[in-house]
Coordinates of C-alpha atoms and ligand atoms in Angstrom, one line a residue:
M1 CA 108.1 114.6 111.9
G2 CA 105.2 114.1 114.4
E3 CA 104.5 110.6 115.5
K4 CA 100.8 110.6 114.5
C5 CA 99.6 109.7 111.1
I6 CA 96.6 107.8 109.4
D7 CA 96.8 104.1 108.4
K8 CA 99.6 103.4 105.9
L9 CA 97.3 102.0 103.2
L10 CA 94.8 104.9 103.6
A11 CA 97.8 107.5 103.4
E12 CA 98.9 105.7 100.0
Q13 CA 95.4 106.0 98.6
M14 CA 95.4 109.7 99.4
I15 CA 99.0 110.2 97.9
E16 CA 97.5 108.6 94.7
K17 CA 94.5 110.8 94.7
A18 CA 96.4 114.1 95.4
T19 CA 98.9 112.9 92.2
E20 CA 95.7 112.4 90.4
A21 CA 94.5 116.1 91.1
L22 CA 98.0 117.5 90.4
A23 CA 97.5 116.8 86.8
Y24 CA 94.6 119.4 86.8
A25 CA 96.7 121.8 88.2
Y26 CA 96.5 125.2 86.5
A27 CA 99.6 126.9 87.2
P28 CA 100.8 128.8 83.9
Y29 CA 102.7 131.5 86.0
S30 CA 104.6 129.8 88.8
G31 CA 104.8 126.5 86.9
F32 CA 104.6 125.0 90.4
K33 CA 101.9 122.6 90.4
V34 CA 100.1 121.2 93.8
G35 CA 97.5 118.7 94.2
A36 CA 95.6 117.8 97.4
S37 CA 93.4 115.4 98.8
L38 CA 91.3 115.5 102.0
L39 CA 89.9 112.8 103.8
T40 CA 86.3 113.4 105.6
S41 CA 85.4 111.7 108.8
A42 CA 83.0 109.8 106.8
G43 CA 85.9 108.1 104.9
E44 CA 85.3 110.0 101.5
I45 CA 88.1 111.7 99.7
Y46 CA 87.7 115.3 98.1
T47 CA 90.8 116.6 95.8
G48 CA 91.8 119.9 94.6
C49 CA 94.4 121.4 92.6
N50 CA 96.1 125.2 92.8
I51 CA 94.3 127.6 90.2
E52 CA 96.3 130.5 89.1
N53 CA 95.1 133.7 87.7
A54 CA 96.5 136.4 85.3
A55 CA 95.7 138.9 87.9
Y56 CA 97.6 136.9 90.3
S57 CA 96.0 137.3 93.7
P58 CA 92.6 135.5 92.7
G59 CA 94.9 132.4 92.8
N60 CA 93.7 129.5 94.7
C61 CA 96.0 126.7 96.7
A62 CA 95.2 123.0 96.3
E63 CA 94.4 122.5 99.6
R64 CA 91.9 125.4 99.8
T65 CA 90.2 124.0 96.7
A66 CA 89.7 120.7 98.2
V67 CA 88.3 122.2 101.5
F68 CA 86.0 124.5 99.6
K69 CA 84.6 121.7 97.4
A70 CA 84.0 119.4 100.3
V71 CA 82.3 122.2 102.4
S72 CA 80.4 123.4 99.6
E73 CA 78.9 119.7 99.4
G74 CA 77.7 119.5 103.2
Q75 CA 81.2 118.0 104.6
K76 CA 82.8 119.8 107.7
E77 CA 84.6 117.3 109.5
F78 CA 87.8 116.1 108.1
K79 CA 90.6 113.8 109.4
A80 CA 93.5 114.3 107.0
I81 CA 94.9 116.1 104.1
C82 CA 97.7 115.1 101.7
I83 CA 99.7 117.5 99.4
V84 CA 102.0 116.7 96.5
N85 CA 103.9 119.0 94.3
E86 CA 105.8 119.3 91.0
G87 CA 108.0 122.2 90.6
P88 CA 109.0 124.0 87.3
D89 CA 112.0 121.6 86.9
H90 CA 109.6 118.7 87.3
G91 CA 111.1 117.8 90.6
H92 CA 109.0 116.5 93.8
D93 CA 109.5 118.0 97.2
Y94 CA 107.6 117.7 100.3
C95 CA 105.3 120.9 99.9
A96 CA 103.9 122.6 103.3
P97 CA 100.7 124.4 103.1
C98 CA 101.0 128.2 103.1
G99 CA 99.8 130.2 106.1
V100 CA 96.4 131.0 104.6
C101 CA 95.5 127.3 104.0
R102 CA 96.6 126.6 107.6
Q103 CA 94.1 128.9 108.8
V104 CA 91.3 127.6 106.5
M105 CA 92.1 124.1 108.1
M106 CA 91.9 125.7 111.6
E107 CA 88.1 126.6 111.0
F108 CA 86.9 123.0 110.4
C109 CA 89.7 120.8 111.9
D110 CA 90.7 120.0 115.4
P111 CA 94.5 121.0 115.5
E112 CA 95.1 118.3 117.9
E113 CA 93.9 115.6 115.9
F114 CA 93.9 116.7 112.1
V115 CA 96.8 115.2 110.0
I116 CA 98.8 116.9 107.3
I117 CA 100.7 114.7 104.8
L118 CA 103.4 116.0 102.9
A119 CA 104.2 113.4 100.1
K120 CA 107.0 113.5 97.6
G121 CA 105.3 110.4 95.9
A122 CA 104.2 107.0 96.5
G123 CA 106.0 105.5 99.7
D124 CA 107.6 108.5 100.6
Y125 CA 105.9 111.0 102.9
R126 CA 105.9 112.8 106.2
C127 CA 102.9 113.4 108.6
Y128 CA 102.4 116.2 110.8
L129 CA 99.4 117.3 113.2
L130 CA 97.7 120.8 112.4
E131 CA 98.9 121.9 115.7
E132 CA 102.5 121.5 114.8
L133 CA 102.5 123.5 111.9
Q134 CA 100.0 126.2 113.4
P135 CA 101.1 126.5 116.9
L136 CA 98.8 128.7 119.1
G137 CA 96.4 128.8 116.2
F138 CA 93.4 131.1 116.2
G139 CA 90.0 129.3 115.6
P140 CA 86.3 129.1 116.1
G141 CA 86.8 128.4 119.9
N142 CA 88.5 131.6 120.5
L143 CA 85.5 133.8 119.2
K144 CA 83.2 131.8 121.8
K145 CA 82.2 133.7 125.0
S146 CA 83.8 132.4 128.3
Ligands
LIG201 N1 100.4 126.4 96.3 C1 99.5 125.4 96.8 O1 98.5 125.3 96.1 N2 99.7 124.9 97.8 C2 100.9 125.0 98.6 O2 100.8 124.2 99.7 C3 101.9 126.1 98.3 C4 101.6 126.8 97.0 C5 100.4 127.2 94.9 C6 100.0 128.5 94.9 C7 100.6 128.8 93.6 O3 99.6 128.5 92.5 C8 101.7 127.9 93.5 O4 101.5 126.8 94.4 C9 103.1 128.8 93.5 O5 103.0 129.2 95.0

């Protein structure tokens, strides 16, 4: 686990918000519910849950729901995201973001600064930097002319 994380009280608040969002997860096909909370640089918290679909591929992860909600409301600078989950067996484990969500984070977040909090529940979490989970990631900077 990386050393860098956000303030402990704030991390706990994010776990609480992500857990609230988990209750709204729409996951009738996998039974795997996910909740996310996203902290903006201004200190606001946006939440998201996974939303599945009978056609499967249109389904959306909790992390992207939170990012898209925030960006659609004018927020584009983020400090951290927190992810919680509840499996079909009602168990909780550390749930790492999928590759597509990591790529979406690359679009808006500094990989050296953005913190990803994987939480099992209150007081039980691990922190990573985006650059640890997405090494050599491709982002907007790669498209700039040198
Ligand atoms: N899922 C998320 O929402 N976030 C993750 O980090 C991993 C996977 C969702 C997608 C799908 O609805 C379900 O969990 C099973 O993959």
